[in-house]
GROMACS .gro file of C-alpha atoms in nm:
model
  314
    1UNK     CA    1   2.768   2.393  -4.698
    2UNK     CA    2   2.454   2.611  -4.808
    3UNK     CA    3   2.507   2.659  -5.152
    4UNK     CA    4   2.344   2.312  -5.306
    5UNK     CA    5   2.025   2.379  -5.099
    6UNK     CA    6   2.018   2.743  -5.239
    7UNK     CA    7   2.071   2.606  -5.587
    8UNK     CA    8   1.781   2.336  -5.552
    9UNK     CA    9   1.545   2.639  -5.414
   10UNK     CA   10   1.627   2.801  -5.720
   11UNK     CA   11   1.597   2.527  -5.974
   12UNK     CA   12   1.254   2.396  -5.823
   13UNK     CA   13   1.170   2.806  -5.863
   14UNK     CA   14   1.215   2.818  -6.198
   15UNK     CA   15   1.049   2.489  -6.288
   16UNK     CA   16   0.779   2.678  -6.105
   17UNK     CA   17   0.757   2.967  -6.348
   18UNK     CA   18   0.831   2.755  -6.663
   19UNK     CA   19   0.522   2.542  -6.566
   20UNK     CA   20   0.339   2.836  -6.519
   21UNK     CA   21   0.411   2.967  -6.839
   22UNK     CA   22   0.351   2.648  -7.027
   23UNK     CA   23  -0.013   2.670  -6.801
   24UNK     CA   24  -0.069   2.981  -6.927
   25UNK     CA   25  -0.001   2.912  -7.303
   26UNK     CA   26  -0.222   2.592  -7.282
   27UNK     CA   27  -0.524   2.842  -7.141
   28UNK     CA   28  -0.439   3.068  -7.413
   29UNK     CA   29  -0.432   2.772  -7.667
   30UNK     CA   30  -0.774   2.673  -7.544
   31UNK     CA   31  -0.954   3.015  -7.551
   32UNK     CA   32  -0.833   3.052  -7.924
   33UNK     CA   33  -1.060   2.730  -7.973
   34UNK     CA   34  -1.426   2.761  -8.095
   35UNK     CA   35  -1.499   2.438  -7.929
   36UNK     CA   36  -1.631   2.355  -7.570
   37UNK     CA   37  -1.720   1.977  -7.533
   38UNK     CA   38  -1.856   1.789  -7.189
   39UNK     CA   39  -2.017   1.477  -7.117
   40UNK     CA   40  -2.339   1.434  -6.847
   41UNK     CA   41  -2.150   1.308  -6.567
   42UNK     CA   42  -2.389   1.060  -6.479
   43UNK     CA   43  -2.526   0.937  -6.831
   44UNK     CA   44  -2.206   1.059  -7.061
   45UNK     CA   45  -2.435   1.252  -7.265
   46UNK     CA   46  -2.235   1.437  -7.487
   47UNK     CA   47  -2.286   1.833  -7.557
   48UNK     CA   48  -2.065   2.075  -7.747
   49UNK     CA   49  -2.056   2.474  -7.756
   50UNK     CA   50  -1.965   2.600  -8.071
   51UNK     CA   51  -1.831   2.971  -8.034
   52UNK     CA   52  -1.901   3.064  -8.368
   53UNK     CA   53  -1.850   3.447  -8.353
   54UNK     CA   54  -1.492   3.349  -8.281
   55UNK     CA   55  -1.445   3.330  -8.682
   56UNK     CA   56  -1.560   3.652  -8.758
   57UNK     CA   57  -1.259   3.831  -8.712
   58UNK     CA   58  -1.143   3.590  -8.996
   59UNK     CA   59  -1.442   3.729  -9.216
   60UNK     CA   60  -1.386   4.096  -9.120
   61UNK     CA   61  -1.015   4.065  -9.191
   62UNK     CA   62  -1.089   3.859  -9.579
   63UNK     CA   63  -1.366   4.170  -9.675
   64UNK     CA   64  -1.100   4.436  -9.586
   65UNK     CA   65  -0.882   4.231  -9.865
   66UNK     CA   66  -1.063   4.073 -10.079
   67UNK     CA   67  -1.357   4.280 -10.226
   68UNK     CA   68  -1.427   4.066 -10.524
   69UNK     CA   69  -1.668   3.879 -10.353
   70UNK     CA   70  -1.997   3.901 -10.222
   71UNK     CA   71  -2.014   3.972  -9.845
   72UNK     CA   72  -2.239   3.660  -9.820
   73UNK     CA   73  -2.014   3.448  -9.957
   74UNK     CA   74  -1.708   3.522  -9.842
   75UNK     CA   75  -1.911   3.518  -9.494
   76UNK     CA   76  -2.007   3.152  -9.560
   77UNK     CA   77  -1.676   3.067  -9.643
   78UNK     CA   78  -1.519   3.181  -9.351
   79UNK     CA   79  -1.780   3.168  -9.069
   80UNK     CA   80  -2.065   2.890  -9.145
   81UNK     CA   81  -1.851   2.589  -9.331
   82UNK     CA   82  -1.629   2.555  -9.067
   83UNK     CA   83  -1.887   2.485  -8.807
   84UNK     CA   84  -2.166   2.376  -9.092
   85UNK     CA   85  -2.142   2.009  -8.956
   86UNK     CA   86  -2.141   2.104  -8.598
   87UNK     CA   87  -2.471   2.332  -8.651
   88UNK     CA   88  -2.646   2.256  -8.950
   89UNK     CA   89  -2.564   1.895  -9.085
   90UNK     CA   90  -2.817   1.669  -9.091
   91UNK     CA   91  -3.103   1.910  -8.905
   92UNK     CA   92  -3.433   1.892  -9.043
   93UNK     CA   93  -3.447   2.255  -9.171
   94UNK     CA   94  -3.108   2.269  -9.296
   95UNK     CA   95  -3.133   2.041  -9.593
   96UNK     CA   96  -2.750   2.179  -9.729
   97UNK     CA   97  -2.945   2.537  -9.792
   98UNK     CA   98  -2.711   2.839  -9.669
   99UNK     CA   99  -2.972   3.061  -9.685
  100UNK     CA  100  -3.151   2.960  -9.370
  101UNK     CA  101  -2.821   2.979  -9.182
  102UNK     CA  102  -2.711   3.318  -8.975
  103UNK     CA  103  -2.642   3.579  -9.259
  104UNK     CA  104  -2.397   3.816  -9.298
  105UNK     CA  105  -2.354   4.115  -9.051
  106UNK     CA  106  -2.418   4.464  -9.185
  107UNK     CA  107  -2.267   4.657  -8.889
  108UNK     CA  108  -1.918   4.520  -8.823
  109UNK     CA  109  -1.875   4.768  -8.563
  110UNK     CA  110  -2.205   4.688  -8.366
  111UNK     CA  111  -2.107   4.304  -8.418
  112UNK     CA  112  -1.774   4.392  -8.236
  113UNK     CA  113  -1.929   4.562  -7.949
  114UNK     CA  114  -2.128   4.248  -7.874
  115UNK     CA  115  -1.843   4.040  -7.915
  116UNK     CA  116  -1.660   4.208  -7.680
  117UNK     CA  117  -1.865   4.198  -7.396
  118UNK     CA  118  -1.913   3.803  -7.445
  119UNK     CA  119  -1.784   3.622  -7.166
  120UNK     CA  120  -1.724   3.299  -7.310
  121UNK     CA  121  -1.657   3.101  -6.915
  122UNK     CA  122  -1.962   3.211  -6.824
  123UNK     CA  123  -2.142   3.133  -7.119
  124UNK     CA  124  -1.971   2.783  -7.102
  125UNK     CA  125  -2.097   2.759  -6.735
  126UNK     CA  126  -2.462   2.915  -6.805
  127UNK     CA  127  -2.528   2.694  -7.093
  128UNK     CA  128  -2.394   2.404  -6.955
  129UNK     CA  129  -2.572   2.413  -6.609
  130UNK     CA  130  -2.906   2.433  -6.841
  131UNK     CA  131  -2.840   2.135  -7.071
  132UNK     CA  132  -2.715   1.912  -6.780
  133UNK     CA  133  -3.037   2.026  -6.610
  134UNK     CA  134  -3.297   1.959  -6.879
  135UNK     CA  135  -3.112   1.670  -6.992
  136UNK     CA  136  -3.197   1.473  -6.621
  137UNK     CA  137  -3.579   1.534  -6.749
  138UNK     CA  138  -3.523   1.383  -7.104
  139UNK     CA  139  -3.238   1.212  -7.196
  140UNK     CA  140  -3.091   1.210  -7.598
  141UNK     CA  141  -2.858   0.965  -7.800
  142UNK     CA  142  -2.741   1.280  -8.012
  143UNK     CA  143  -2.460   1.509  -7.913
  144UNK     CA  144  -2.646   1.838  -7.871
  145UNK     CA  145  -2.465   2.164  -8.035
  146UNK     CA  146  -2.497   2.513  -7.888
  147UNK     CA  147  -2.343   2.725  -8.183
  148UNK     CA  148  -2.323   3.110  -8.063
  149UNK     CA  149  -2.363   3.358  -8.315
  150UNK     CA  150  -2.400   3.747  -8.252
  151UNK     CA  151  -2.654   3.939  -8.399
  152UNK     CA  152  -2.709   4.325  -8.466
  153UNK     CA  153  -3.021   4.460  -8.297
  154UNK     CA  154  -3.237   4.554  -8.578
  155UNK     CA  155  -3.193   4.124  -8.713
  156UNK     CA  156  -3.290   3.998  -8.386
  157UNK     CA  157  -3.646   3.794  -8.489
  158UNK     CA  158  -3.573   3.516  -8.253
  159UNK     CA  159  -3.333   3.443  -7.908
  160UNK     CA  160  -3.265   3.126  -8.042
  161UNK     CA  161  -3.352   2.786  -8.267
  162UNK     CA  162  -3.393   2.416  -8.282
  163UNK     CA  163  -3.292   2.350  -8.649
  164UNK     CA  164  -3.364   1.950  -8.585
  165UNK     CA  165  -3.222   1.732  -8.319
  166UNK     CA  166  -2.882   1.808  -8.163
  167UNK     CA  167  -2.845   2.156  -8.379
  168UNK     CA  168  -2.966   2.463  -8.153
  169UNK     CA  169  -2.830   2.831  -8.262
  170UNK     CA  170  -2.805   3.122  -8.029
  171UNK     CA  171  -2.844   3.476  -8.131
  172UNK     CA  172  -2.662   3.655  -7.861
  173UNK     CA  173  -2.698   4.068  -7.826
  174UNK     CA  174  -2.621   4.281  -7.560
  175UNK     CA  175  -2.983   4.224  -7.403
  176UNK     CA  176  -2.930   3.845  -7.336
  177UNK     CA  177  -2.949   3.779  -6.941
  178UNK     CA  178  -2.857   3.454  -6.747
  179UNK     CA  179  -3.160   3.384  -6.704
  180UNK     CA  180  -3.272   3.430  -7.055
  181UNK     CA  181  -3.013   3.160  -7.159
  182UNK     CA  182  -3.120   2.912  -6.926
  183UNK     CA  183  -3.469   2.904  -7.005
  184UNK     CA  184  -3.423   2.963  -7.335
  185UNK     CA  185  -3.162   2.697  -7.353
  186UNK     CA  186  -3.386   2.421  -7.182
  187UNK     CA  187  -3.638   2.542  -7.394
  188UNK     CA  188  -3.451   2.463  -7.713
  189UNK     CA  189  -3.350   2.165  -7.625
  190UNK     CA  190  -3.665   2.015  -7.558
  191UNK     CA  191  -3.756   2.134  -7.932
  192UNK     CA  192  -3.438   1.886  -7.983
  193UNK     CA  193  -3.518   1.616  -7.816
  194UNK     CA  194  -3.856   1.653  -8.021
  195UNK     CA  195  -3.721   1.603  -8.308
  196UNK     CA  196  -3.473   1.329  -8.239
  197UNK     CA  197  -3.735   1.102  -8.138
  198UNK     CA  198  -4.062   1.226  -8.222
  199UNK     CA  199  -4.040   1.444  -8.551
  200UNK     CA  200  -4.240   1.236  -8.846
  201UNK     CA  201  -4.091   1.432  -9.221
  202UNK     CA  202  -4.397   1.274  -9.384
  203UNK     CA  203  -4.635   1.449  -9.152
  204UNK     CA  204  -4.743   1.847  -9.235
  205UNK     CA  205  -4.790   2.039  -8.949
  206UNK     CA  206  -5.073   2.227  -8.868
  207UNK     CA  207  -5.165   2.590  -8.698
  208UNK     CA  208  -5.252   2.387  -8.358
  209UNK     CA  209  -4.924   2.160  -8.390
  210UNK     CA  210  -4.732   2.430  -8.435
  211UNK     CA  211  -4.888   2.608  -8.082
  212UNK     CA  212  -4.899   2.294  -7.872
  213UNK     CA  213  -4.527   2.249  -7.982
  214UNK     CA  214  -4.432   2.587  -7.831
  215UNK     CA  215  -4.643   2.498  -7.523
  216UNK     CA  216  -4.428   2.187  -7.463
  217UNK     CA  217  -4.123   2.370  -7.480
  218UNK     CA  218  -4.264   2.648  -7.281
  219UNK     CA  219  -4.380   2.421  -6.984
  220UNK     CA  220  -4.072   2.218  -7.007
  221UNK     CA  221  -3.821   2.576  -6.969
  222UNK     CA  222  -4.058   2.656  -6.659
  223UNK     CA  223  -4.007   2.253  -6.520
  224UNK     CA  224  -3.646   2.332  -6.514
  225UNK     CA  225  -3.645   2.639  -6.389
  226UNK     CA  226  -3.932   2.724  -6.216
  227UNK     CA  227  -3.820   3.008  -6.015
  228UNK     CA  228  -3.761   3.177  -6.373
  229UNK     CA  229  -4.034   3.353  -6.531
  230UNK     CA  230  -4.178   3.324  -6.846
  231UNK     CA  231  -4.247   3.678  -7.054
  232UNK     CA  232  -4.571   3.728  -7.183
  233UNK     CA  233  -4.776   3.387  -7.033
  234UNK     CA  234  -5.150   3.501  -6.990
  235UNK     CA  235  -5.359   3.254  -6.720
  236UNK     CA  236  -5.675   3.391  -6.888
  237UNK     CA  237  -5.926   3.290  -7.121
  238UNK     CA  238  -5.986   3.566  -7.310
  239UNK     CA  239  -6.270   3.462  -7.594
  240UNK     CA  240  -6.213   3.772  -7.832
  241UNK     CA  241  -5.844   3.629  -7.883
  242UNK     CA  242  -5.964   3.260  -7.915
  243UNK     CA  243  -6.231   3.408  -8.183
  244UNK     CA  244  -5.965   3.509  -8.396
  245UNK     CA  245  -5.745   3.189  -8.371
  246UNK     CA  246  -6.004   2.926  -8.348
  247UNK     CA  247  -6.082   2.888  -8.705
  248UNK     CA  248  -5.731   2.834  -8.798
  249UNK     CA  249  -5.617   2.552  -8.617
  250UNK     CA  250  -5.655   2.269  -8.843
  251UNK     CA  251  -5.522   2.446  -9.131
  252UNK     CA  252  -5.162   2.329  -9.255
  253UNK     CA  253  -5.079   2.745  -9.263
  254UNK     CA  254  -4.717   2.776  -9.088
  255UNK     CA  255  -4.752   3.163  -9.158
  256UNK     CA  256  -5.053   3.208  -9.000
  257UNK     CA  257  -4.896   2.992  -8.721
  258UNK     CA  258  -4.648   3.235  -8.644
  259UNK     CA  259  -4.841   3.518  -8.643
  260UNK     CA  260  -5.029   3.348  -8.353
  261UNK     CA  261  -4.718   3.287  -8.172
  262UNK     CA  262  -4.576   3.580  -8.231
  263UNK     CA  263  -4.898   3.825  -8.161
  264UNK     CA  264  -4.989   4.144  -8.294
  265UNK     CA  265  -5.298   4.234  -8.498
  266UNK     CA  266  -5.494   4.249  -8.215
  267UNK     CA  267  -5.328   3.959  -8.038
  268UNK     CA  268  -5.101   4.032  -7.721
  269UNK     CA  269  -4.742   3.944  -7.788
  270UNK     CA  270  -4.648   3.575  -7.803
  271UNK     CA  271  -5.038   3.515  -7.761
  272UNK     CA  272  -4.969   3.152  -7.909
  273UNK     CA  273  -4.671   3.040  -7.686
  274UNK     CA  274  -4.902   3.114  -7.401
  275UNK     CA  275  -5.187   2.947  -7.553
  276UNK     CA  276  -5.005   2.631  -7.625
  277UNK     CA  277  -4.876   2.650  -7.303
  278UNK     CA  278  -5.239   2.646  -7.165
  279UNK     CA  279  -5.342   2.333  -7.366
  280UNK     CA  280  -5.044   2.149  -7.236
  281UNK     CA  281  -5.121   2.274  -6.874
  282UNK     CA  282  -5.502   2.166  -6.915
  283UNK     CA  283  -5.358   1.830  -7.040
  284UNK     CA  284  -5.156   1.770  -6.755
  285UNK     CA  285  -5.378   1.932  -6.473
  286UNK     CA  286  -5.576   1.628  -6.604
  287UNK     CA  287  -5.287   1.415  -6.636
  288UNK     CA  288  -5.039   1.498  -6.370
  289UNK     CA  289  -4.882   1.123  -6.367
  290UNK     CA  290  -4.694   1.174  -6.722
  291UNK     CA  291  -4.316   1.191  -6.729
  292UNK     CA  292  -4.165   1.474  -6.943
  293UNK     CA  293  -4.063   1.229  -7.216
  294UNK     CA  294  -4.425   1.137  -7.223
  295UNK     CA  295  -4.576   1.471  -7.296
  296UNK     CA  296  -4.328   1.574  -7.478
  297UNK     CA  297  -4.431   1.271  -7.702
  298UNK     CA  298  -4.855   1.334  -7.701
  299UNK     CA  299  -4.949   1.492  -8.028
  300UNK     CA  300  -5.155   1.762  -8.069
  301UNK     CA  301  -5.525   1.600  -8.112
  302UNK     CA  302  -5.440   1.405  -7.786
  303UNK     CA  303  -5.340   1.716  -7.544
  304UNK     CA  304  -5.643   1.910  -7.695
  305UNK     CA  305  -5.937   1.681  -7.705
  306UNK     CA  306  -5.775   1.453  -7.418
  307UNK     CA  307  -5.708   1.807  -7.197
  308UNK     CA  308  -6.105   1.937  -7.361
  309UNK     CA  309  -5.968   2.225  -7.405
  310UNK     CA  310  -6.237   2.395  -7.558
  311UNK     CA  311  -6.425   2.385  -7.194
  312UNK     CA  312  -6.221   2.697  -7.101
  313UNK     CA  313  -6.419   2.893  -7.389
  314UNK     CA  314  -6.760   2.769  -7.402
   0.00000   0.00000   0.00000
């Protein structure tokens, strides 16, 4: 009389094991996918994380098997072309120019070591948090794409880049911390929204424009993550440094803007980011009721002149 009961229990466990196997297969398939998509739970705003580094194995296999084409060509075919729509298409600074995209790595051994330490679930969680928190301050009508590439140490120039509205590239390396990812995603998200809502293609940028654009992004990342310190912010006003940059502020020289932003040659590291932030901070001290969306849309002249920033150096 007990045999039917034993049979039912046995069938139950077999069914359970089968479900677990299917779930495991499902998880493995999901982990092979380079895309992770989600929405804001309240607004429905869309986001997508593109794990582009998962395509590097295809590239590595390709160059082993076929040496007839240059590496950069094969890299574009195996890595860039599959994700070009999500990561670059319609971005202000792309315009179909593959020379501006991530370059083919020179040291695949180093790249593979970086990929080994990349925790996909942790990256998704960290980036998702930063995007949702940022969107609570300024929303976007565009899908925001975050594309992650591993980068060799000697190739690092920026931690991340916003190529245009909804197009952010992350250049991952072994020095990345969770805090750095969060704050820099917030920083680049501010740029992304600025491109979407306020960028004017027919207006050339001055050095002042570029400094204040970065200053807005630093202010925004500090707003989103007030407890995470931003490195190389200088709250004092050094006239010796100011004298080196003031004559250039109204010039249309993006090379000079980059020099000031990054510092060096008698300027402190990241001096331009700090000075741009102080310009925005000075303005907001006089206009504390503005929302992040409102001050993100202000022109550099409004922030510089109405904030009376020059008084710090008189």
